[in-house]
PDB file of C-alpha atoms in Angstrom:
ATOM      1  CA  MET A   1     -21.042 -35.247 -25.030  1.00 51.00           C
ATOM      2  CA  THR A   2     -23.938 -32.127 -24.630  1.00 58.00           C
ATOM      3  CA  LEU A   3     -22.519 -28.651 -23.792  1.00 55.00           C
ATOM      4  CA  GLN A   4     -23.646 -28.634 -20.324  1.00 65.00           C
ATOM      5  CA  GLU A   5     -20.509 -31.261 -19.326  1.00 72.00           C
ATOM      6  CA  PRO A   6     -17.797 -28.593 -20.416  1.00 75.00           C
ATOM      7  CA  LEU A   7     -19.761 -26.056 -18.819  1.00 75.00           C
ATOM      8  CA  ASP A   8     -19.794 -28.083 -15.611  1.00 79.00           C
ATOM      9  CA  ARG A   9     -15.906 -28.871 -15.789  1.00 83.00           C
ATOM     10  CA  TYR A  10     -15.545 -24.949 -16.615  1.00 82.00           C
ATOM     11  CA  ARG A  11     -17.099 -24.026 -13.349  1.00 83.00           C
ATOM     12  CA  ARG A  12     -15.467 -26.678 -11.160  1.00 86.00           C
ATOM     13  CA  ALA A  13     -12.199 -25.501 -12.422  1.00 88.00           C
ATOM     14  CA  LEU A  14     -13.109 -21.992 -11.814  1.00 88.00           C
ATOM     15  CA  GLY A  15     -14.044 -22.825  -8.293  1.00 89.00           C
ATOM     16  CA  PHE A  16     -10.690 -24.630  -7.653  1.00 90.00           C
ATOM     17  CA  ALA A  17      -8.905 -21.300  -9.275  1.00 91.00           C
ATOM     18  CA  THR A  18     -10.766 -19.057  -6.791  1.00 92.00           C
ATOM     19  CA  LEU A  19      -9.554 -21.174  -3.711  1.00 93.00           C
ATOM     20  CA  GLY A  20      -5.907 -21.153  -5.114  1.00 94.00           C
ATOM     21  CA  LEU A  21      -6.173 -17.448  -5.733  1.00 92.00           C
ATOM     22  CA  ALA A  22      -7.385 -16.741  -2.348  1.00 94.00           C
ATOM     23  CA  ALA A  23      -4.912 -18.778  -0.611  1.00 95.00           C
ATOM     24  CA  LEU A  24      -1.858 -16.916  -3.041  1.00 93.00           C
ATOM     25  CA  LEU A  25      -3.445 -13.700  -2.111  1.00 93.00           C
ATOM     26  CA  LEU A  26      -3.225 -14.499   1.780  1.00 94.00           C
ATOM     27  CA  LEU A  27       0.486 -16.125   1.670  1.00 94.00           C
ATOM     28  CA  SER A  28       1.582 -12.942  -0.299  1.00 90.00           C
ATOM     29  CA  TRP A  29      -0.288 -10.627   1.836  1.00 89.00           C
ATOM     30  CA  ARG A  30       1.721 -12.067   4.688  1.00 89.00           C
ATOM     31  CA  GLU A  31       5.121 -12.206   2.868  1.00 90.00           C
ATOM     32  CA  LYS A  32       5.411  -8.888   1.170  1.00 89.00           C
ATOM     33  CA  GLY A  33       7.143  -6.285   3.049  1.00 89.00           C
ATOM     34  CA  HIS A  34       8.723  -8.892   5.025  1.00 89.00           C
ATOM     35  CA  VAL A  35      12.145  -7.563   6.750  1.00 91.00           C
ATOM     36  CA  PRO A  36      15.408  -8.817   4.957  1.00 93.00           C
ATOM     37  CA  ALA A  37      17.963 -10.997   6.453  1.00 93.00           C
ATOM     38  CA  PRO A  38      20.917  -9.497   8.218  1.00 93.00           C
ATOM     39  CA  ALA A  39      23.017 -10.269   5.020  1.00 93.00           C
ATOM     40  CA  ALA A  40      20.585  -8.551   2.549  1.00 95.00           C
ATOM     41  CA  VAL A  41      20.743  -5.273   4.247  1.00 96.00           C
ATOM     42  CA  HIS A  42      22.509  -2.434   2.331  1.00 97.00           C
ATOM     43  CA  PRO A  43      25.575  -1.535   4.287  1.00 97.00           C
ATOM     44  CA  ASP A  44      24.606   2.281   4.088  1.00 97.00           C
ATOM     45  CA  LEU A  45      21.832   1.523   6.395  1.00 97.00           C
ATOM     46  CA  LEU A  46      23.889   0.396   9.530  1.00 97.00           C
ATOM     47  CA  GLN A  47      24.823   4.016   9.931  1.00 96.00           C
ATOM     48  CA  ASP A  48      23.148   6.550  11.877  1.00 96.00           C
ATOM     49  CA  PRO A  49      21.353   9.549  10.137  1.00 96.00           C
ATOM     50  CA  GLU A  50      23.703  12.685   9.824  1.00 96.00           C
ATOM     51  CA  GLN A  51      22.458  15.911  10.920  1.00 96.00           C
ATOM     52  CA  GLU A  52      24.365  19.185  10.505  1.00 96.00           C
ATOM     53  CA  LYS A  53      23.668  22.808  11.248  1.00 96.00           C
ATOM     54  CA  THR A  54      22.117  24.157   8.144  1.00 96.00           C
ATOM     55  CA  GLU A  55      22.404  27.601   6.188  1.00 95.00           C
ATOM     56  CA  ARG A  56      19.260  27.639   4.452  1.00 96.00           C
ATOM     57  CA  GLU A  57      17.039  30.663   5.267  1.00 96.00           C
ATOM     58  CA  PRO A  58      13.394  30.471   6.146  1.00 96.00           C
ATOM     59  CA  PHE A  59      11.367  30.298   2.923  1.00 96.00           C
ATOM     60  CA  GLU A  60       7.724  29.802   1.571  1.00 95.00           C
ATOM     61  CA  PHE A  61       6.155  27.949  -1.146  1.00 93.00           C
ATOM     62  CA  ALA A  62       2.535  27.739  -2.483  1.00 92.00           C
ATOM     63  CA  TYR A  63       0.802  24.228  -2.938  1.00 89.00           C
ATOM     64  CA  LYS A  64      -2.775  23.724  -3.946  1.00 87.00           C
ATOM     65  CA  GLY A  65      -3.549  27.360  -3.462  1.00 86.00           C
ATOM     66  CA  ARG A  66      -2.144  27.475   0.160  1.00 88.00           C
ATOM     67  CA  THR A  67       1.008  29.275   1.393  1.00 93.00           C
ATOM     68  CA  ILE A  68       3.345  26.786   3.260  1.00 94.00           C
ATOM     69  CA  ARG A  69       5.893  28.521   5.436  1.00 95.00           C
ATOM     70  CA  VAL A  70       9.013  26.899   6.303  1.00 96.00           C
ATOM     71  CA  GLU A  71      11.891  26.996   8.757  1.00 97.00           C
ATOM     72  CA  PRO A  72      14.938  24.827   8.324  1.00 97.00           C
ATOM     73  CA  VAL A  73      16.445  23.642  11.425  1.00 96.00           C
ATOM     74  CA  ALA A  74      19.194  21.341  10.601  1.00 97.00           C
ATOM     75  CA  ASP A  75      20.419  19.511   7.035  1.00 97.00           C
ATOM     76  CA  TYR A  76      19.564  15.882   7.196  1.00 97.00           C
ATOM     77  CA  GLU A  77      20.407  12.573   5.739  1.00 97.00           C
ATOM     78  CA  LEU A  78      18.758   9.371   6.683  1.00 97.00           C
ATOM     79  CA  TRP A  79      19.324   5.726   5.439  1.00 98.00           C
ATOM     80  CA  GLY A  80      16.667   3.294   6.647  1.00 97.00           C
ATOM     81  CA  LEU A  81      14.458   0.255   5.995  1.00 98.00           C
ATOM     82  CA  VAL A  82      10.569   1.130   5.955  1.00 97.00           C
ATOM     83  CA  VAL A  83       8.678  -0.925   8.084  1.00 96.00           C
ATOM     84  CA  SER A  84       5.463   0.829   8.267  1.00 94.00           C
ATOM     85  CA  HIS A  85       3.794   3.885   6.800  1.00 92.00           C
ATOM     86  CA  ASN A  86       0.362   5.593   7.069  1.00 86.00           C
ATOM     87  CA  ASP A  87      -2.442   5.260   4.606  1.00 74.00           C
ATOM     88  CA  ILE A  88      -3.826   8.216   3.104  1.00 67.00           C
ATOM     89  CA  GLU A  89      -6.566   6.541   1.478  1.00 64.00           C
ATOM     90  CA  SER A  90      -7.802   4.965   4.843  1.00 61.00           C
ATOM     91  CA  LEU A  91     -11.196   6.386   6.631  1.00 59.00           C
ATOM     92  CA  ALA A  92      -9.077   6.334   9.683  1.00 59.00           C
ATOM     93  CA  ASP A  93      -6.728   8.894   8.480  1.00 62.00           C
ATOM     94  CA  ILE A  94      -8.708  12.259   8.188  1.00 59.00           C
ATOM     95  CA  TYR A  95      -5.705  14.483   8.130  1.00 67.00           C
ATOM     96  CA  HIS A  96      -4.186  13.397   4.791  1.00 66.00           C
ATOM     97  CA  ASP A  97      -5.042  13.185   1.323  1.00 67.00           C
ATOM     98  CA  SER A  98      -3.453  13.262  -2.170  1.00 66.00           C
ATOM     99  CA  SER A  99      -3.948  17.134  -2.096  1.00 71.00           C
ATOM    100  CA  SER A 100      -2.387  17.614   1.486  1.00 82.00           C
ATOM    101  CA  VAL A 101       1.337  19.117   1.693  1.00 86.00           C
ATOM    102  CA  ASP A 102       2.368  16.459   3.975  1.00 83.00           C
ATOM    103  CA  THR A 103       0.832  12.750   3.003  1.00 80.00           C
ATOM    104  CA  LYS A 104       3.038   9.511   3.205  1.00 86.00           C
ATOM    105  CA  ASP A 105       4.710   9.260   6.674  1.00 92.00           C
ATOM    106  CA  LEU A 106       7.555   6.567   6.620  1.00 95.00           C
ATOM    107  CA  CYS A 107       8.378   4.702   9.611  1.00 95.00           C
ATOM    108  CA  VAL A 108      12.094   3.484   9.123  1.00 96.00           C
ATOM    109  CA  VAL A 109      14.567   1.639  11.142  1.00 97.00           C
ATOM    110  CA  TRP A 110      18.471   1.123  10.749  1.00 97.00           C
ATOM    111  CA  GLY A 111      21.725   0.193  12.480  1.00 96.00           C
ATOM    112  CA  GLU A 112      22.095  -2.504  14.847  1.00 95.00           C
ATOM    113  CA  ASN A 113      18.117  -3.128  14.436  1.00 96.00           C
ATOM    114  CA  LEU A 114      18.890  -4.693  10.895  1.00 96.00           C
ATOM    115  CA  THR A 115      21.605  -6.721  12.392  1.00 94.00           C
ATOM    116  CA  SER A 116      19.986  -7.976  15.375  1.00 91.00           C
ATOM    117  CA  GLY A 117      18.333 -11.150  13.849  1.00 90.00           C
ATOM    118  CA  THR A 118      15.084 -10.423  15.799  1.00 92.00           C
ATOM    119  CA  LEU A 119      13.449  -7.692  13.670  1.00 94.00           C
ATOM    120  CA  ASP A 120      10.849 -10.070  12.252  1.00 92.00           C
ATOM    121  CA  GLN A 121       9.452 -10.578  15.972  1.00 94.00           C
ATOM    122  CA  VAL A 122       8.695  -6.628  15.961  1.00 95.00           C
ATOM    123  CA  SER A 123       5.339  -5.552  14.866  1.00 94.00           C
ATOM    124  CA  PHE A 124       4.867  -2.231  13.373  1.00 94.00           C
ATOM    125  CA  GLU A 125       1.995   0.069  12.999  1.00 91.00           C
ATOM    126  CA  SER A 126       1.265   3.626  11.539  1.00 90.00           C
ATOM    127  CA  GLY A 127      -1.452   6.019  12.652  1.00 83.00           C
ATOM    128  CA  PRO A 128      -2.035   9.421  11.080  1.00 79.00           C
ATOM    129  CA  TRP A 129       1.025  10.786  12.672  1.00 81.00           C
ATOM    130  CA  THR A 130       2.676   8.538  14.652  1.00 87.00           C
ATOM    131  CA  CYS A 131       4.279   4.808  14.398  1.00 91.00           C
ATOM    132  CA  TYR A 132       3.885   2.284  17.157  1.00 91.00           C
ATOM    133  CA  PHE A 133       6.175  -0.793  17.770  1.00 92.00           C
ATOM    134  CA  ARG A 134       5.551  -3.695  19.715  1.00 93.00           C
ATOM    135  CA  TYR A 135       7.890  -6.987  20.671  1.00 93.00           C
ATOM    136  CA  PRO A 136       7.915  -9.707  23.001  1.00 92.00           C
ATOM    137  CA  GLU A 137      10.382  -9.965  25.964  1.00 89.00           C
ATOM    138  CA  GLY A 138      14.017 -10.939  24.914  1.00 87.00           C
ATOM    139  CA  VAL A 139      13.852  -9.314  21.653  1.00 92.00           C
ATOM    140  CA  ARG A 140      16.512  -6.500  21.195  1.00 89.00           C
ATOM    141  CA  PHE A 141      15.077  -3.453  19.574  1.00 93.00           C
ATOM    142  CA  ALA A 142      16.673  -0.097  19.861  1.00 93.00           C
ATOM    143  CA  ALA A 143      14.008   2.613  19.760  1.00 91.00           C
ATOM    144  CA  SER A 144      16.546   5.282  18.984  1.00 92.00           C
ATOM    145  CA  LYS A 145      17.523   3.649  15.651  1.00 95.00           C
ATOM    146  CA  ALA A 146      13.897   4.280  14.505  1.00 94.00           C
ATOM    147  CA  SER A 147      12.044   7.070  13.668  1.00 94.00           C
ATOM    148  CA  ASN A 148       8.870   8.340  12.171  1.00 94.00           C
ATOM    149  CA  ASN A 149       9.079  10.930   9.365  1.00 95.00           C
ATOM    150  CA  HIS A 150       6.772  13.375   7.939  1.00 94.00           C
ATOM    151  CA  PHE A 151       7.758  14.535   4.502  1.00 94.00           C
ATOM    152  CA  ILE A 152       6.770  17.822   2.831  1.00 93.00           C
ATOM    153  CA  SER A 153       7.337  19.003  -0.555  1.00 92.00           C
ATOM    154  CA  ASP A 154       5.737  21.045  -3.411  1.00 87.00           C
ATOM    155  CA  ARG A 155       7.575  19.146  -6.495  1.00 92.00           C
ATOM    156  CA  SER A 156       5.453  16.297  -8.038  1.00 91.00           C
ATOM    157  CA  ARG A 157       8.394  14.193  -9.139  1.00 94.00           C
ATOM    158  CA  LEU A 158       9.501  13.875  -5.346  1.00 95.00           C
ATOM    159  CA  ARG A 159       5.960  13.271  -4.084  1.00 92.00           C
ATOM    160  CA  ASP A 160       5.832  10.540  -6.953  1.00 93.00           C
ATOM    161  CA  ALA A 161       8.734   8.934  -5.800  1.00 95.00           C
ATOM    162  CA  LEU A 162       7.672   9.183  -1.884  1.00 94.00           C
ATOM    163  CA  ASP A 163       4.201   7.710  -3.053  1.00 91.00           C
ATOM    164  CA  ASP A 164       5.960   4.472  -4.639  1.00 94.00           C
ATOM    165  CA  ILE A 165       7.712   3.557  -1.466  1.00 95.00           C
ATOM    166  CA  ARG A 166       6.623   0.638   0.338  1.00 95.00           C
ATOM    167  CA  VAL A 167       7.359  -1.534   3.167  1.00 96.00           C
ATOM    168  CA  GLY A 168      10.377  -3.274   2.898  1.00 96.00           C
ATOM    169  CA  ASP A 169      12.234  -1.015   0.967  1.00 97.00           C
ATOM    170  CA  GLN A 170      15.579   0.171   1.729  1.00 98.00           C
ATOM    171  CA  ILE A 171      15.756   3.762   1.102  1.00 98.00           C
ATOM    172  CA  HIS A 172      17.897   7.102   1.237  1.00 98.00           C
ATOM    173  CA  VAL A 173      16.755  10.585   2.005  1.00 97.00           C
ATOM    174  CA  ARG A 174      18.416  13.864   1.809  1.00 97.00           C
ATOM    175  CA  GLY A 175      16.982  17.201   2.908  1.00 97.00           C
ATOM    176  CA  ALA A 176      16.287  19.348   5.998  1.00 97.00           C
ATOM    177  CA  LEU A 177      14.654  19.205   8.866  1.00 97.00           C
ATOM    178  CA  VAL A 178      11.940  21.629   9.087  1.00 97.00           C
ATOM    179  CA  ASN A 179       9.369  23.587  11.232  1.00 96.00           C
ATOM    180  CA  TYR A 180       6.484  24.437   8.801  1.00 95.00           C
ATOM    181  CA  GLN A 181       3.090  26.384   9.180  1.00 93.00           C
ATOM    182  CA  LEU A 182       0.124  26.675   6.668  1.00 92.00           C
ATOM    183  CA  ASP A 183      -1.327  29.973   6.207  1.00 87.00           C
ATOM    184  CA  ASP A 184      -4.527  29.465   8.117  1.00 84.00           C
ATOM    185  CA  TRP A 185      -2.780  27.778  11.144  1.00 87.00           C
ATOM    186  CA  ARG A 186      -2.587  30.934  12.858  1.00 84.00           C
ATOM    187  CA  ASP A 187       0.335  30.808  15.633  1.00 88.00           C
ATOM    188  CA  PHE A 188       0.471  26.869  15.285  1.00 91.00           C
ATOM    189  CA  TRP A 189       3.704  25.377  13.798  1.00 92.00           C
ATOM    190  CA  ARG A 190       4.472  21.881  13.266  1.00 91.00           C
ATOM    191  CA  ARG A 191       8.064  21.251  14.613  1.00 92.00           C
ATOM    192  CA  SER A 192      10.664  18.649  14.036  1.00 94.00           C
ATOM    193  CA  SER A 193      12.426  16.585  16.387  1.00 92.00           C
ATOM    194  CA  ARG A 194      16.042  17.128  16.398  1.00 88.00           C
ATOM    195  CA  VAL A 195      17.232  14.106  18.419  1.00 85.00           C
ATOM    196  CA  ARG A 196      16.390  10.242  17.677  1.00 76.00           C
ATOM    197  CA  ASN A 197      15.686   9.495  21.461  1.00 73.00           C
ATOM    198  CA  ASP A 198      12.626  11.431  22.085  1.00 68.00           C
ATOM    199  CA  THR A 199       9.086   9.937  22.687  1.00 63.00           C
ATOM    200  CA  GLY A 200       5.471  11.002  22.649  1.00 54.00           C
ATOM    201  CA  ASP A 201       4.210  14.366  20.728  1.00 51.00           C
ATOM    202  CA  GLY A 202       6.403  16.347  18.745  1.00 52.00           C
ATOM    203  CA  ALA A 203       9.271  13.237  18.384  1.00 69.00           C
ATOM    204  CA  CYS A 204       8.712  12.419  14.716  1.00 90.00           C
ATOM    205  CA  GLU A 205      10.943  14.106  12.060  1.00 94.00           C
ATOM    206  CA  VAL A 206       9.830  16.719   9.742  1.00 95.00           C
ATOM    207  CA  ILE A 207      11.843  16.807   6.567  1.00 96.00           C
ATOM    208  CA  TYR A 208      11.587  19.003   3.419  1.00 97.00           C
ATOM    209  CA  PHE A 209      13.195  16.496   1.334  1.00 96.00           C
ATOM    210  CA  ASP A 210      15.383  17.135  -1.994  1.00 96.00           C
ATOM    211  CA  GLU A 211      16.217  13.673  -2.812  1.00 96.00           C
ATOM    212  CA  ILE A 212      14.649  10.080  -1.950  1.00 97.00           C
ATOM    213  CA  GLU A 213      15.833   7.028  -3.363  1.00 97.00           C
ATOM    214  CA  VAL A 214      15.188   3.118  -2.954  1.00 97.00           C
ATOM    215  CA  LEU A 215      18.617   1.466  -2.597  1.00 98.00           C
ATOM    216  CA  VAL A 216      16.959  -1.717  -2.435  1.00 97.00           C
ATOM    217  CA  ARG A 217      13.194  -2.995  -3.213  1.00 96.00           C
ATOM    218  CA  GLY A 218      11.735  -4.981  -0.560  1.00 93.00           C
ATOM    219  CA  THR A 219      10.140  -8.431  -1.668  1.00 91.00           C
ATOM    220  CA  PRO A 220       9.335  -7.233  -5.566  1.00 92.00           C
ATOM    221  CA  LEU A 221       8.002 -10.578  -6.325  1.00 94.00           C
ATOM    222  CA  TRP A 222       5.773 -11.188  -3.370  1.00 91.00           C
ATOM    223  CA  TYR A 223       4.197  -7.479  -4.005  1.00 91.00           C
ATOM    224  CA  ALA A 224       3.775  -8.547  -7.899  1.00 94.00           C
ATOM    225  CA  THR A 225       1.997 -11.620  -6.672  1.00 94.00           C
ATOM    226  CA  PHE A 226      -0.232  -9.802  -4.283  1.00 92.00           C
ATOM    227  CA  HIS A 227      -1.478  -7.226  -6.712  1.00 93.00           C
ATOM    228  CA  LEU A 228      -1.716 -10.008  -9.360  1.00 95.00           C
ATOM    229  CA  SER A 229      -3.819 -12.119  -7.365  1.00 94.00           C
ATOM    230  CA  ILE A 230      -6.183  -9.444  -6.376  1.00 94.00           C
ATOM    231  CA  PHE A 231      -6.601  -8.650 -10.141  1.00 95.00           C
ATOM    232  CA  LEU A 232      -7.175 -12.191 -10.998  1.00 93.00           C
ATOM    233  CA  LEU A 233      -9.873 -12.427  -8.162  1.00 94.00           C
ATOM    234  CA  ALA A 234     -11.569  -9.399  -9.545  1.00 94.00           C
ATOM    235  CA  LEU A 235     -11.984 -11.315 -12.767  1.00 92.00           C
ATOM    236  CA  VAL A 236     -13.618 -14.164 -11.083  1.00 90.00           C
ATOM    237  CA  PRO A 237     -17.194 -12.892 -10.871  1.00 90.00           C
ATOM    238  CA  PHE A 238     -17.021 -11.946 -14.545  1.00 89.00           C
ATOM    239  CA  ALA A 239     -15.846 -15.668 -15.462  1.00 87.00           C
ATOM    240  CA  TYR A 240     -19.090 -17.015 -13.561  1.00 84.00           C
ATOM    241  CA  LEU A 241     -21.432 -14.707 -15.219  1.00 87.00           C
ATOM    242  CA  HIS A 242     -19.979 -15.608 -18.688  1.00 81.00           C
ATOM    243  CA  SER A 243     -20.555 -19.268 -17.804  1.00 81.00           C
ATOM    244  CA  ILE A 244     -24.281 -18.398 -16.740  1.00 84.00           C
ATOM    245  CA  TRP A 245     -24.548 -16.451 -20.031  1.00 82.00           C
ATOM    246  CA  ILE A 246     -23.293 -19.264 -21.980  1.00 80.00           C
ATOM    247  CA  ASP A 247     -25.904 -21.688 -20.111  1.00 75.00           C
ATOM    248  CA  ALA A 248     -28.786 -19.422 -20.802  1.00 79.00           C
ATOM    249  CA  LYS A 249     -27.995 -19.165 -24.449  1.00 76.00           C
ATOM    250  CA  ARG A 250     -27.647 -22.815 -24.682  1.00 73.00           C
ATOM    251  CA  LEU A 251     -31.141 -23.298 -23.303  1.00 73.00           C
ATOM    252  CA  ALA A 252     -32.640 -20.610 -25.667  1.00 76.00           C
ATOM    253  CA  GLN A 253     -31.192 -22.463 -28.590  1.00 73.00           C
ATOM    254  CA  ALA A 254     -32.460 -25.660 -27.093  1.00 70.00           C
ATOM    255  CA  ALA A 255     -36.150 -24.168 -26.610  1.00 74.00           C
ATOM    256  CA  SER A 256     -36.001 -22.792 -30.043  1.00 75.00           C
ATOM    257  CA  ARG A 257     -35.527 -26.395 -31.793  1.00 71.00           C
ATOM    258  CA  LYS A 258     -38.649 -27.837 -30.215  1.00 62.00           C
ATOM    259  CA  PRO A 259     -41.300 -28.698 -32.764  1.00 62.00           C
ATOM    260  CA  VAL A 260     -44.313 -26.863 -32.512  1.00 56.00           C
ATOM    261  CA  PHE A 261     -47.497 -27.765 -34.055  1.00 56.00           C
ATOM    262  CA  THR A 262     -49.564 -25.300 -35.898  1.00 57.00           C
ATOM    263  CA  GLY A 263     -51.763 -26.976 -38.464  1.00 58.00           C
ATOM    264  CA  PRO A 264     -55.582 -28.252 -38.239  1.00 62.00           C
ATOM    265  CA  ALA A 265     -56.340 -30.781 -35.222  1.00 56.00           C
ATOM    266  CA  PRO A 266     -56.247 -34.482 -36.918  1.00 58.00           C
ATOM    267  CA  ASP A 267     -59.363 -36.479 -37.219  1.00 57.00           C
ATOM    268  CA  ILE A 268     -59.485 -38.995 -34.498  1.00 54.00           C
ATOM    269  CA  TRP A 269     -60.445 -42.237 -35.445  1.00 54.00           C
ATOM    270  CA  PRO A 270     -60.770 -44.491 -32.127  1.00 58.00           C
ATOM    271  CA  GLY A 271     -60.963 -47.641 -34.151  1.00 57.00           C
ATOM    272  CA  PRO A 272     -63.180 -50.931 -33.794  1.00 59.00           C
ATOM    273  CA  GLY A 273     -64.359 -51.497 -30.555  1.00 56.00           C
ATOM    274  CA  PRO A 274     -64.024 -54.663 -28.479  1.00 57.00           C
ATOM    275  CA  ASP A 275     -67.366 -55.684 -29.947  1.00 57.00           C
ATOM    276  CA  ALA A 276     -66.711 -55.072 -33.798  1.00 48.00           C
TER     277      ALA A 276
END
């Protein structure tokens, strides 16, 4: 058996593995963040958000060299299923990045939306400041039991916890609905909604949050499979390059073993001719 034979088998196996990983990546992408069955919903998510009069006074805090002025309007507590969020790393979101005080928005649903049994037929999508949902005729969906939430905080622990939240997670948030203004916004304030049934601009909740926790992680196995598939697929080109390097090394070694004649030219004696 030559070295080329196991190398060919290795490349064929690598090709099949690549196809399998691509299929697994597609499957895990479709399944990660899938909405839970009604029986898997945490009971706290069946209640409406709680909103009460606040005793918090207006305050300011500094973040990344800028001053943020905050005007609390109500104490707020929310339980919900995360169905979408904006992507601050996307080119489509020019308003947020890791340094902005408001970064990850969470679109959540709660209550009867989680027990209807038709939530998986509703599609959600987040823009830089909004959450859109669509569903076919006949699907029961209560828009008053869904909200898009902007979060602000200067505490790194809370911001890290927010960053770790994914679609499919069942969460609990405690804080305050607020209006806020950055020091260079002049007279503009971003204002929070105070009701759950408004629409259009200004229909989002703005939350200065004191606590955020995941009650139930959504599809952790599918998320792990998705990220593992990406990692292994990223290694495939290096595996192919390694096989090419082995092949090149084999050819170089074979070439070095060929005999090379360096002595004087031999005498040529044609031998006797036909008439000898």
